Amino acid sequence: MPRRSAVATETAGVQTWRQPPDLALTPILSHSLDAFCETGYHGTTVRDIARRVGITVPALYYHHQNKEAIFVALLDVSITRVRQLCEEALRDAGDDPAARFLNLVECLVLYMANSTKIAYLDHEFRVLSPEHRKSYSDKRRDVERLLLGTIQDGVDAGCFDVAAPADTARALLGMIQAVATWFQPGGRLSAHSVALRYLDIAAHTVGATPEVLRRVRGGARR
Amino acid sequence: MPRRSAVATETAGVQTWRQPPDLALTPILSHSLDAFCETGYHGTTVRDIARRVGITVPALYYHHQNKEAIFVALLDVSITRVRQLCEEALRDAGDDPAARFLNLVECLVLYMANSTKIAYLDHEFRVLSPEHRKSYSDKRRDVERLLLGTIQDGVDAGCFDVAAPADTARALLGMIQAVATWFQPGGRLSAHSVALRYLDIAAHTVGATPEVLRRVRGGARR
């Protein structure tokens, strides 16, 4: 059965990792995202989604095989975007290990704050069947590995003090992902100011040298 | 309508914050916890729960008003236990600010690792009606305030370096709560060893002095 591309083509334009364009989800994915956020994966039916979109269930099945396929498509849009933004943030940082780590933290916090809904789906990824779960877990692990790489490089360069880099990377990702659970778009704190605070917190977490901490507090990355 | 106590009486015995007795949930709460963990709040019906317990729906309603009341009872058991363990951990630490902070972190990590299922319910607390949500949020905030208090005391005593204590407390709680999402009981790492690693990570996060860090790595609390 033919399936259209899950994500509409993004409009061309300036794309930076700090201010990426909106994800431009198809109407089906956009309404599905709302449904999953409001009633969870198990509490959402294909019928609910079709009603929200304003199409029939058979029309929905023309685009997506089943509910799981929609959920997989959303998770995939999210993790693919995260990965792409992280790579841009790393390129932008150049070779300095501390700058690479800090850009990655900023990039991840901004994503969690600017994309609370789709980022929050991650907490349900264990509902997936083994095959899809493995595929998503592998992509998630790639992102964790990017962060771990910057921590390890910082330790090797003598600018970080970390006893267990892998645990620290996982702990930091947990800390950063939690932003998607409490951040209120349009609230007291902007995504930018949350990111700045988390830079300082994360720099401490990896035992950054006083010189790196001064750079963070002074707003300079290199 | 009369309702029995949600939690069975705990057997008397040695109770420490490091090795607390099991929560001793009633059969209804225990099966409800399984259901909520497997299919989420919205994906669970009162009928599902009654079937798991092996009772009729009316019999279930004799004990709990509705699905939300069961969810509230479980969240309440969890947050009450966390609060009680945290207070014991603080008492056990005496007056030293670093020891108080470290005991609290250890206590919270152990809870997340030893009670993954009930601790994980927290991520769905926003499904509650405003009144119940407020009541639970207040209790959650009390725990956050305990952690914030130890961070603030450590800053005042000169043993921590934290730019924004409230953000750091929230960030640390996010980091610690994430343990409930990935910890595998009986897996490669014991709850105890995860707690030890998180002590080191958390001590860095609050910018602990080298003297405090040495105490953490050496296994001494004071």
Short mmCIF file of N, CA, C and O in Angstrom, two decimals, chain B residues 30-89:
data_model
loop_
_atom_site.label_atom_id
_atom_site.label_comp_id
_atom_site.label_asym_id
_atom_site.label_seq_id
_atom_site.Cartn_x
_atom_site.Cartn_y
_atom_site.Cartn_z
N SER B 30 -2.11 -2.94 44.13
CA SER B 30 -1.00 -3.64 43.49
C SER B 30 -1.33 -3.98 42.02
O SER B 30 -0.53 -3.74 41.11
N HIS B 31 -2.54 -4.51 41.79
CA HIS B 31 -2.93 -4.83 40.41
C HIS B 31 -3.16 -3.56 39.58
O HIS B 31 -2.89 -3.54 38.38
N SER B 32 -3.66 -2.52 40.23
CA SER B 32 -3.87 -1.26 39.51
C SER B 32 -2.52 -0.70 39.06
O SER B 32 -2.39 -0.18 37.94
N LEU B 33 -1.52 -0.81 39.93
CA LEU B 33 -0.19 -0.33 39.59
C LEU B 33 0.33 -1.06 38.35
O LEU B 33 0.83 -0.43 37.40
N ASP B 34 0.16 -2.38 38.33
CA ASP B 34 0.57 -3.15 37.14
C ASP B 34 -0.16 -2.64 35.90
O ASP B 34 0.45 -2.44 34.84
N ALA B 35 -1.46 -2.44 36.03
CA ALA B 35 -2.26 -2.01 34.87
C ALA B 35 -1.81 -0.63 34.39
O ALA B 35 -1.60 -0.42 33.18
N PHE B 36 -1.66 0.31 35.31
CA PHE B 36 -1.25 1.66 34.91
C PHE B 36 0.13 1.64 34.25
O PHE B 36 0.40 2.38 33.30
N CYS B 37 1.02 0.78 34.76
CA CYS B 37 2.37 0.72 34.17
C CYS B 37 2.33 0.09 32.78
O CYS B 37 3.08 0.49 31.90
N GLU B 38 1.45 -0.87 32.60
CA GLU B 38 1.43 -1.57 31.31
C GLU B 38 0.68 -0.80 30.23
O GLU B 38 1.08 -0.81 29.07
N THR B 39 -0.43 -0.15 30.61
CA THR B 39 -1.26 0.47 29.58
C THR B 39 -1.55 1.95 29.84
O THR B 39 -2.37 2.55 29.13
N GLY B 40 -0.88 2.54 30.82
CA GLY B 40 -1.07 3.96 31.08
C GLY B 40 -2.41 4.25 31.75
O GLY B 40 -3.28 3.38 31.81
N TYR B 41 -2.56 5.47 32.25
CA TYR B 41 -3.80 5.84 32.95
C TYR B 41 -4.99 5.76 32.01
O TYR B 41 -6.00 5.13 32.32
N HIS B 42 -4.87 6.37 30.83
CA HIS B 42 -6.02 6.43 29.92
C HIS B 42 -6.32 5.07 29.29
O HIS B 42 -7.43 4.81 28.87
N GLY B 43 -5.31 4.22 29.22
CA GLY B 43 -5.50 2.91 28.60
C GLY B 43 -6.01 1.87 29.60
O GLY B 43 -6.21 0.71 29.23
N THR B 44 -6.20 2.25 30.86
CA THR B 44 -6.65 1.32 31.90
C THR B 44 -8.11 1.61 32.26
O THR B 44 -8.47 2.78 32.43
N THR B 45 -8.92 0.58 32.36
CA THR B 45 -10.31 0.77 32.79
C THR B 45 -10.51 0.12 34.15
O THR B 45 -9.73 -0.76 34.56
N VAL B 46 -11.57 0.56 34.83
CA VAL B 46 -11.93 -0.04 36.11
C VAL B 46 -12.21 -1.54 35.90
O VAL B 46 -11.87 -2.37 36.74
N ARG B 47 -12.80 -1.86 34.76
CA ARG B 47 -13.07 -3.26 34.43
C ARG B 47 -11.77 -4.08 34.35
O ARG B 47 -11.70 -5.19 34.88
N ASP B 48 -10.74 -3.51 33.68
CA ASP B 48 -9.42 -4.19 33.62
C ASP B 48 -8.92 -4.51 35.02
O ASP B 48 -8.42 -5.60 35.29
N ILE B 49 -9.02 -3.50 35.87
CA ILE B 49 -8.47 -3.66 37.23
C ILE B 49 -9.24 -4.74 37.98
O ILE B 49 -8.65 -5.64 38.58
N ALA B 50 -10.57 -4.68 37.90
CA ALA B 50 -11.39 -5.68 38.61
C ALA B 50 -11.04 -7.08 38.13
O ALA B 50 -10.91 -8.02 38.93
N ARG B 51 -10.84 -7.23 36.81
CA ARG B 51 -10.51 -8.54 36.26
C ARG B 51 -9.16 -9.02 36.79
O ARG B 51 -9.00 -10.18 37.18
N ARG B 52 -8.19 -8.11 36.83
CA ARG B 52 -6.87 -8.51 37.36
C ARG B 52 -6.96 -8.95 38.82
O ARG B 52 -6.29 -9.89 39.25
N VAL B 53 -7.77 -8.20 39.61
CA VAL B 53 -7.87 -8.51 41.04
C VAL B 53 -8.71 -9.78 41.24
O VAL B 53 -8.53 -10.49 42.23
N GLY B 54 -9.63 -10.06 40.30
CA GLY B 54 -10.52 -11.21 40.45
C GLY B 54 -11.75 -10.86 41.26
O GLY B 54 -12.25 -11.70 42.01
N ILE B 55 -12.20 -9.62 41.16
CA ILE B 55 -13.43 -9.20 41.86
C ILE B 55 -14.36 -8.54 40.84
O ILE B 55 -13.97 -8.28 39.71
N THR B 56 -15.59 -8.27 41.26
CA THR B 56 -16.54 -7.60 40.37
C THR B 56 -16.30 -6.09 40.41
O THR B 56 -15.67 -5.58 41.34
N VAL B 57 -16.79 -5.42 39.38
CA VAL B 57 -16.66 -3.96 39.35
C VAL B 57 -17.34 -3.32 40.56
O VAL B 57 -16.76 -2.45 41.22
N PRO B 58 -18.58 -3.74 40.92
CA PRO B 58 -19.19 -3.15 42.12
C PRO B 58 -18.34 -3.36 43.38
O PRO B 58 -18.25 -2.47 44.22
N ALA B 59 -17.69 -4.53 43.48
CA ALA B 59 -16.84 -4.77 44.65
C ALA B 59 -15.66 -3.80 44.66
O ALA B 59 -15.23 -3.30 45.71
N LEU B 60 -15.16 -3.51 43.46
CA LEU B 60 -14.05 -2.54 43.36
C LEU B 60 -14.53 -1.16 43.82
O LEU B 60 -13.82 -0.46 44.57
N TYR B 61 -15.73 -0.80 43.38
CA TYR B 61 -16.28 0.51 43.75
C TYR B 61 -16.56 0.62 45.26
O TYR B 61 -16.69 1.71 45.78
N TYR B 62 -16.67 -0.52 45.92
CA TYR B 62 -16.85 -0.48 47.38
C TYR B 62 -15.59 0.11 48.04
O TYR B 62 -15.67 0.81 49.03
N HIS B 63 -14.44 -0.18 47.43
CA HIS B 63 -13.18 0.26 48.04
C HIS B 63 -12.68 1.60 47.51
O HIS B 63 -12.02 2.35 48.23
N HIS B 64 -12.95 1.88 46.23
CA HIS B 64 -12.43 3.12 45.62
C HIS B 64 -13.53 3.74 44.77
O HIS B 64 -14.20 3.04 44.01
N GLN B 65 -13.64 5.05 44.85
CA GLN B 65 -14.74 5.75 44.18
C GLN B 65 -14.70 5.59 42.65
O GLN B 65 -15.72 5.42 42.01
N ASN B 66 -13.50 5.66 42.07
CA ASN B 66 -13.36 5.55 40.62
C ASN B 66 -11.88 5.35 40.27
O ASN B 66 -11.03 5.23 41.17
N LYS B 67 -11.58 5.33 38.98
CA LYS B 67 -10.21 5.09 38.53
C LYS B 67 -9.27 6.17 39.05
O LYS B 67 -8.16 5.89 39.50
N GLU B 68 -9.73 7.40 39.00
CA GLU B 68 -8.86 8.49 39.46
C GLU B 68 -8.51 8.32 40.95
O GLU B 68 -7.38 8.56 41.35
N ALA B 69 -9.51 7.89 41.73
CA ALA B 69 -9.25 7.72 43.17
C ALA B 69 -8.17 6.66 43.41
O ALA B 69 -7.36 6.79 44.34
N ILE B 70 -8.17 5.63 42.57
CA ILE B 70 -7.14 4.59 42.72
C ILE B 70 -5.77 5.17 42.35
O ILE B 70 -4.77 4.96 43.06
N PHE B 71 -5.74 5.94 41.27
CA PHE B 71 -4.48 6.55 40.84
C PHE B 71 -3.97 7.52 41.92
O PHE B 71 -2.78 7.53 42.25
N VAL B 72 -4.89 8.31 42.46
CA VAL B 72 -4.53 9.24 43.53
C VAL B 72 -3.97 8.48 44.73
O VAL B 72 -2.95 8.88 45.32
N ALA B 73 -4.62 7.36 45.08
CA ALA B 73 -4.16 6.58 46.24
C ALA B 73 -2.73 6.08 46.01
O ALA B 73 -1.89 6.14 46.92
N LEU B 74 -2.45 5.60 44.80
CA LEU B 74 -1.10 5.11 44.50
C LEU B 74 -0.06 6.23 44.55
O LEU B 74 1.02 6.07 45.13
N LEU B 75 -0.39 7.36 43.92
CA LEU B 75 0.55 8.49 43.95
C LEU B 75 0.79 8.93 45.38
O LEU B 75 1.90 9.29 45.77
N ASP B 76 -0.28 8.88 46.18
CA ASP B 76 -0.16 9.33 47.56
C ASP B 76 0.72 8.39 48.38
O ASP B 76 1.54 8.83 49.18
N VAL B 77 0.54 7.09 48.17
CA VAL B 77 1.40 6.11 48.84
C VAL B 77 2.85 6.42 48.50
O VAL B 77 3.73 6.45 49.37
N SER B 78 3.11 6.69 47.21
CA SER B 78 4.48 6.89 46.75
C SER B 78 5.09 8.17 47.33
O SER B 78 6.17 8.15 47.92
N ILE B 79 4.38 9.27 47.19
CA ILE B 79 4.99 10.54 47.61
C ILE B 79 5.09 10.62 49.15
O ILE B 79 6.03 11.21 49.68
N THR B 80 4.15 9.94 49.83
CA THR B 80 4.22 9.92 51.30
C THR B 80 5.44 9.14 51.75
O THR B 80 6.18 9.54 52.65
N ARG B 81 5.68 8.01 51.08
CA ARG B 81 6.84 7.20 51.41
C ARG B 81 8.14 7.98 51.10
O ARG B 81 9.07 7.99 51.91
N VAL B 82 8.19 8.61 49.95
CA VAL B 82 9.40 9.36 49.58
C VAL B 82 9.68 10.42 50.64
O VAL B 82 10.82 10.55 51.12
N ARG B 83 8.66 11.15 51.02
CA ARG B 83 8.81 12.22 51.99
C ARG B 83 9.34 11.68 53.33
O ARG B 83 10.26 12.24 53.94
N GLN B 84 8.75 10.55 53.74
CA GLN B 84 9.15 9.96 55.02
C GLN B 84 10.60 9.47 54.98
O GLN B 84 11.39 9.73 55.91
N LEU B 85 10.99 8.83 53.87
CA LEU B 85 12.37 8.35 53.74
C LEU B 85 13.34 9.52 53.70
O LEU B 85 14.42 9.47 54.32
N CYS B 86 12.97 10.59 53.00
CA CYS B 86 13.84 11.77 52.93
C CYS B 86 14.05 12.36 54.31
O CYS B 86 15.16 12.76 54.67
N GLU B 87 12.99 12.42 55.09
CA GLU B 87 13.13 13.00 56.43
C GLU B 87 14.04 12.14 57.31
O GLU B 87 14.85 12.66 58.07
N GLU B 88 13.90 10.82 57.17
CA GLU B 88 14.80 9.92 57.92
C GLU B 88 16.25 10.12 57.48
O GLU B 88 17.16 10.17 58.31
N ALA B 89 16.44 10.24 56.17
CA ALA B 89 17.80 10.40 55.64
C ALA B 89 18.42 11.70 56.15
O ALA B 89 19.61 11.75 56.48
#
